[in-house]
mmCIF file of C-alpha atoms and ligand atoms in Angstrom:
data_model
loop_
_atom_site.group_PDB
_atom_site.id
_atom_site.type_symbol
_atom_site.label_atom_id
_atom_site.label_comp_id
_atom_site.label_asym_id
_atom_site.label_seq_id
_atom_site.Cartn_x
_atom_site.Cartn_y
_atom_site.Cartn_z
ATOM 1 C CA MET A 2 -32.987 -24.739 40.185
ATOM 2 C CA ARG A 3 -29.287 -23.076 40.763
ATOM 3 C CA LYS A 4 -27.972 -26.671 41.774
ATOM 4 C CA PHE A 5 -30.053 -28.549 38.333
ATOM 5 C CA VAL A 6 -27.995 -26.296 36.432
ATOM 6 C CA LEU A 7 -24.771 -26.978 38.175
ATOM 7 C CA GLY A 8 -25.307 -30.342 37.899
ATOM 8 C CA ALA A 9 -26.361 -30.243 34.032
ATOM 9 C CA LEU A 10 -23.346 -28.804 33.380
ATOM 10 C CA VAL A 11 -20.565 -30.716 35.849
ATOM 11 C CA PHE A 12 -22.503 -33.682 33.559
ATOM 12 C CA ALA A 13 -21.952 -32.570 30.616
ATOM 13 C CA PHE A 14 -18.151 -31.716 31.504
ATOM 14 C CA LEU A 15 -17.889 -35.306 32.917
ATOM 15 C CA SER A 16 -19.507 -36.476 29.823
ATOM 16 C CA THR A 17 -16.575 -35.083 27.514
ATOM 17 C CA LEU A 18 -13.927 -36.198 30.085
ATOM 18 C CA SER A 19 -15.591 -39.517 29.940
ATOM 19 C CA LEU A 20 -15.169 -39.476 26.099
ATOM 20 C CA ASN A 21 -11.332 -38.156 26.669
ATOM 21 C CA GLY A 22 -10.886 -41.699 28.890
ATOM 22 C CA PHE A 23 -12.404 -43.826 27.026
ATOM 23 C CA ALA A 24 -10.048 -42.277 24.305
ATOM 24 C CA LYS A 25 -6.895 -43.092 26.292
ATOM 25 C CA ASP A 26 -8.024 -46.352 27.699
ATOM 26 C CA ASN A 27 -7.464 -49.398 25.294
ATOM 27 C CA ALA A 28 -7.038 -52.224 28.001
ATOM 28 C CA THR A 29 -11.016 -51.783 29.157
ATOM 29 C CA LYS A 30 -12.529 -49.934 26.006
ATOM 30 C CA GLY A 31 -14.770 -52.113 24.701
ATOM 31 C CA LYS A 32 -13.936 -54.971 26.785
ATOM 32 C CA ALA A 33 -17.050 -58.209 27.219
ATOM 33 C CA PRO A 34 -18.735 -57.892 30.160
ATOM 34 C CA LYS A 35 -16.769 -60.027 32.374
ATOM 35 C CA LYS A 36 -18.727 -63.463 33.439
ATOM 36 C CA LEU A 37 -19.284 -63.647 37.309
ATOM 37 C CA THR A 38 -21.372 -66.322 39.318
ATOM 38 C CA LYS A 39 -23.966 -64.940 42.498
ATOM 39 C CA GLU A 40 -21.630 -65.555 44.927
ATOM 40 C CA GLN A 41 -18.946 -64.176 43.049
ATOM 41 C CA ILE A 42 -20.545 -61.338 42.826
ATOM 42 C CA ALA A 43 -21.991 -61.172 46.301
ATOM 43 C CA LYS A 44 -18.108 -61.861 47.742
ATOM 44 C CA LEU A 45 -17.110 -58.757 45.851
ATOM 45 C CA ARG A 46 -20.431 -57.006 47.323
ATOM 46 C CA ASP A 47 -19.230 -57.994 50.632
ATOM 47 C CA VAL A 48 -15.751 -56.080 50.006
ATOM 48 C CA PHE A 49 -17.769 -52.872 49.093
ATOM 49 C CA ASP A 50 -19.847 -52.765 52.260
ATOM 50 C CA ASN A 51 -17.015 -54.105 54.266
ATOM 51 C CA TYR A 52 -14.791 -50.899 53.662
ATOM 52 C CA GLY A 53 -18.051 -48.401 54.084
ATOM 53 C CA CYS A 54 -18.281 -47.710 49.995
ATOM 54 C CA SER A 55 -21.779 -48.308 50.368
ATOM 55 C CA GLY A 56 -21.820 -45.800 53.351
ATOM 56 C CA CYS A 57 -20.986 -42.818 50.711
ATOM 57 C CA HIS A 58 -22.476 -44.571 47.683
ATOM 58 C CA MET A 59 -25.737 -45.623 47.817
ATOM 59 C CA TYR A 60 -27.432 -48.461 46.034
ATOM 60 C CA MET A 61 -30.853 -47.379 45.896
ATOM 61 C CA HIS A 62 -30.969 -44.148 45.939
ATOM 62 C CA LYS A 63 -29.938 -42.329 42.361
ATOM 63 C CA ASP A 64 -27.702 -39.709 44.727
ATOM 64 C CA SER A 65 -26.780 -38.504 48.019
ATOM 65 C CA THR A 66 -25.815 -35.984 50.002
ATOM 66 C CA SER A 67 -22.396 -37.919 50.844
ATOM 67 C CA GLY A 68 -21.228 -38.951 47.654
ATOM 68 C CA PRO A 69 -22.841 -40.295 44.231
ATOM 69 C CA ALA A 70 -25.356 -43.318 43.471
ATOM 70 C CA VAL A 71 -23.343 -46.694 43.247
ATOM 71 C CA ALA A 72 -24.351 -46.801 39.535
ATOM 72 C CA VAL A 73 -23.290 -43.328 39.073
ATOM 73 C CA ILE A 74 -19.017 -44.429 40.228
ATOM 74 C CA ALA A 75 -19.592 -47.055 38.391
ATOM 75 C CA ALA A 76 -20.145 -45.832 35.333
ATOM 76 C CA LEU A 77 -17.360 -42.833 36.307
ATOM 77 C CA ALA A 78 -15.169 -45.505 36.513
ATOM 78 C CA LYS A 79 -15.322 -47.755 33.543
ATOM 79 C CA ALA A 80 -14.857 -44.623 31.408
ATOM 80 C CA LYS A 81 -11.436 -44.095 32.650
ATOM 81 C CA PRO A 82 -8.275 -46.299 32.514
ATOM 82 C CA LYS A 83 -8.076 -49.065 34.833
ATOM 83 C CA LYS A 84 -5.123 -48.023 36.677
ATOM 84 C CA TRP A 85 -6.095 -44.339 37.540
ATOM 85 C CA VAL A 86 -9.570 -46.220 39.478
ATOM 86 C CA ILE A 87 -7.062 -48.192 41.490
ATOM 87 C CA SER A 88 -5.076 -45.350 42.567
ATOM 88 C CA TRP A 89 -8.317 -42.888 43.151
ATOM 89 C CA ILE A 90 -9.648 -46.339 45.398
ATOM 90 C CA MET A 91 -6.149 -46.869 47.283
ATOM 91 C CA ASP A 92 -5.495 -42.882 48.006
ATOM 92 C CA PRO A 93 -8.046 -40.419 46.129
ATOM 93 C CA LYS A 94 -6.087 -36.926 47.850
ATOM 94 C CA LYS A 95 -4.135 -38.259 44.484
ATOM 95 C CA HIS A 96 -5.718 -36.529 42.730
ATOM 96 C CA TYR A 97 -8.319 -33.990 44.040
ATOM 97 C CA ASN A 98 -6.560 -31.403 42.044
ATOM 98 C CA GLU A 99 -7.859 -33.062 39.225
ATOM 99 C CA PRO A 100 -10.529 -31.145 36.984
ATOM 100 C CA ASP A 101 -13.308 -33.473 36.926
ATOM 101 C CA VAL A 102 -12.442 -34.396 40.581
ATOM 102 C CA LYS A 103 -12.498 -30.706 42.078
ATOM 103 C CA ALA A 104 -16.206 -30.990 39.771
ATOM 104 C CA LEU A 105 -17.276 -33.562 41.648
ATOM 105 C CA ILE A 106 -16.240 -32.241 45.144
ATOM 106 C CA HIS A 107 -17.982 -29.416 44.163
ATOM 107 C CA GLN A 108 -21.219 -31.126 43.099
ATOM 108 C CA TYR A 109 -21.159 -33.224 46.872
ATOM 109 C CA VAL A 110 -19.286 -30.561 48.702
ATOM 110 C CA GLN A 111 -17.451 -33.801 50.003
ATOM 111 C CA TYR A 112 -14.225 -35.315 49.486
ATOM 112 C CA MET A 113 -13.847 -38.946 49.150
ATOM 113 C CA PRO A 114 -11.507 -40.082 52.104
ATOM 114 C CA ASN A 115 -8.997 -42.259 51.979
ATOM 115 C CA ASN A 116 -10.647 -45.445 53.405
ATOM 116 C CA GLY A 117 -7.082 -47.681 53.778
ATOM 117 C CA VAL A 118 -7.781 -49.881 50.993
ATOM 118 C CA ASN A 119 -5.228 -52.534 50.409
ATOM 119 C CA LYS A 120 -3.797 -53.031 46.473
ATOM 120 C CA LYS A 121 -5.999 -56.713 46.142
ATOM 121 C CA ASP A 122 -9.149 -55.470 47.565
ATOM 122 C CA ALA A 123 -8.799 -52.348 45.336
ATOM 123 C CA GLU A 124 -8.550 -55.200 42.419
ATOM 124 C CA LYS A 125 -11.553 -56.462 43.883
ATOM 125 C CA LEU A 126 -13.080 -53.337 43.513
ATOM 126 C CA TYR A 127 -12.475 -52.195 40.521
ATOM 127 C CA GLU A 128 -14.391 -55.524 39.606
ATOM 128 C CA TYR A 129 -16.903 -55.095 41.515
ATOM 129 C CA LEU A 130 -17.771 -51.503 39.918
ATOM 130 C CA MET A 131 -17.469 -52.920 36.643
ATOM 131 C CA ALA A 132 -19.620 -55.830 36.893
ATOM 132 C CA VAL A 133 -22.114 -53.195 38.148
ATOM 133 C CA ALA A 134 -21.536 -51.102 35.795
ATOM 134 C CA ASP A 135 -22.467 -54.153 32.951
ATOM 135 C CA GLY A 136 -25.626 -54.643 34.393
ATOM 136 C CA LEU A 137 -24.668 -58.035 36.124
ATOM 137 C CA VAL A 138 -25.521 -56.649 39.752
ATOM 138 C CA LYS A 139 -29.347 -56.691 40.676
HETATM 139 C C1 HEC B 208 -17.158 -40.456 52.954
HETATM 140 C C2 HEC B 208 -17.776 -41.011 52.072
HETATM 141 C C3 HEC B 208 -17.168 -42.007 50.495
HETATM 142 C C4 HEC B 208 -16.698 -43.003 51.316
HETATM 143 C C5 HEC B 208 -17.222 -44.017 52.360
HETATM 144 C C6 HEC B 208 -16.099 -43.365 49.677
HETATM 145 N N1 HEC B 208 -16.346 -42.298 48.781
HETATM 146 FE FE1 HEC B 208 -16.005 -43.035 46.833
HETATM 147 N N2 HEC B 208 -16.669 -40.808 47.033
HETATM 148 C C7 HEC B 208 -17.285 -40.004 47.258
HETATM 149 C C8 HEC B 208 -17.246 -38.926 47.048
HETATM 150 C C9 HEC B 208 -17.508 -37.188 47.858
HETATM 151 C C10 HEC B 208 -17.358 -38.544 45.493
HETATM 152 C C11 HEC B 208 -17.031 -37.719 44.504
HETATM 153 C C12 HEC B 208 -15.413 -36.776 44.340
HETATM 154 C C13 HEC B 208 -15.231 -36.427 45.665
HETATM 155 O O1 HEC B 208 -16.224 -35.376 46.096
HETATM 156 O O2 HEC B 208 -13.805 -36.356 46.629
HETATM 157 C C14 HEC B 208 -16.436 -40.343 45.510
HETATM 158 C C15 HEC B 208 -16.325 -40.492 43.818
HETATM 159 C C16 HEC B 208 -15.848 -41.982 44.332
HETATM 160 C C17 HEC B 208 -15.495 -42.407 42.804
HETATM 161 C C18 HEC B 208 -15.601 -41.589 41.592
HETATM 162 C C19 HEC B 208 -14.456 -40.848 41.001
HETATM 163 C C20 HEC B 208 -14.364 -40.885 40.008
HETATM 164 O O3 HEC B 208 -13.848 -38.985 40.091
HETATM 165 O O4 HEC B 208 -14.220 -41.158 38.763
HETATM 166 C C21 HEC B 208 -15.394 -43.866 42.711
HETATM 167 C C22 HEC B 208 -15.250 -44.594 41.701
HETATM 168 C C23 HEC B 208 -15.959 -44.430 44.334
HETATM 169 N N3 HEC B 208 -15.765 -43.264 45.052
HETATM 170 C C24 HEC B 208 -15.255 -45.127 44.834
HETATM 171 C C25 HEC B 208 -15.085 -45.460 46.089
HETATM 172 C C26 HEC B 208 -14.967 -47.068 47.014
HETATM 173 C C27 HEC B 208 -14.271 -48.426 45.849
HETATM 174 C C28 HEC B 208 -15.133 -46.565 48.143
HETATM 175 C C29 HEC B 208 -14.898 -47.975 49.505
HETATM 176 C C30 HEC B 208 -13.494 -48.245 49.429
HETATM 177 C C31 HEC B 208 -15.965 -45.348 48.437
HETATM 178 N N4 HEC B 208 -15.972 -44.684 47.169
HETATM 179 C C32 HEC B 208 -16.149 -44.890 49.940
HETATM 180 C C33 HEC B 208 -17.425 -40.066 48.976
HETATM 181 C C34 HEC B 208 -17.027 -41.271 49.900
#
């Protein structure tokens, strides 16, 4: 019960922040979903799996104790400026003190580690998360 109340609070909090993110982010705001072939999506998914992202961010489960589900982080990423997401993927530690990140850390009792992602792959991971958010990944 306590966990549920906390979850609801975090959700309400994140929703507000997401709206702020939308207002600030004109780059991705209202952008039509990018068209990707099945092969392109499979390649992007390989990058996500090869870095071990899917070890913590589950496909099937809504959530896990090690991290938010893929669909959840995709929605979070879509609500934020691309620059922020790339920076997060390459070096999450830089953002641990931001209030919305703190709320997630509190909820999952876990810090997302630095996974040694380079800029080129961070761009691919971003593209993958946008594809998930746009419902292109079945
Ligand atoms: C060891 C577990 C773990 C691994 C591996 C991991 N993450 Fe995370 N991730 C988390 C946790 C936990 C959070 C919630 C924030 C926090 O507690 O640090 C998170 C949050 C996120 C978010 C949402 C950030 C926000 O606040 O909007 C994105 C996007 C993300 N992860 C992408 C990735 C990608 C891409 C990879 C692979 C390069 C990855 N994660 C690997 C645990 C992990």
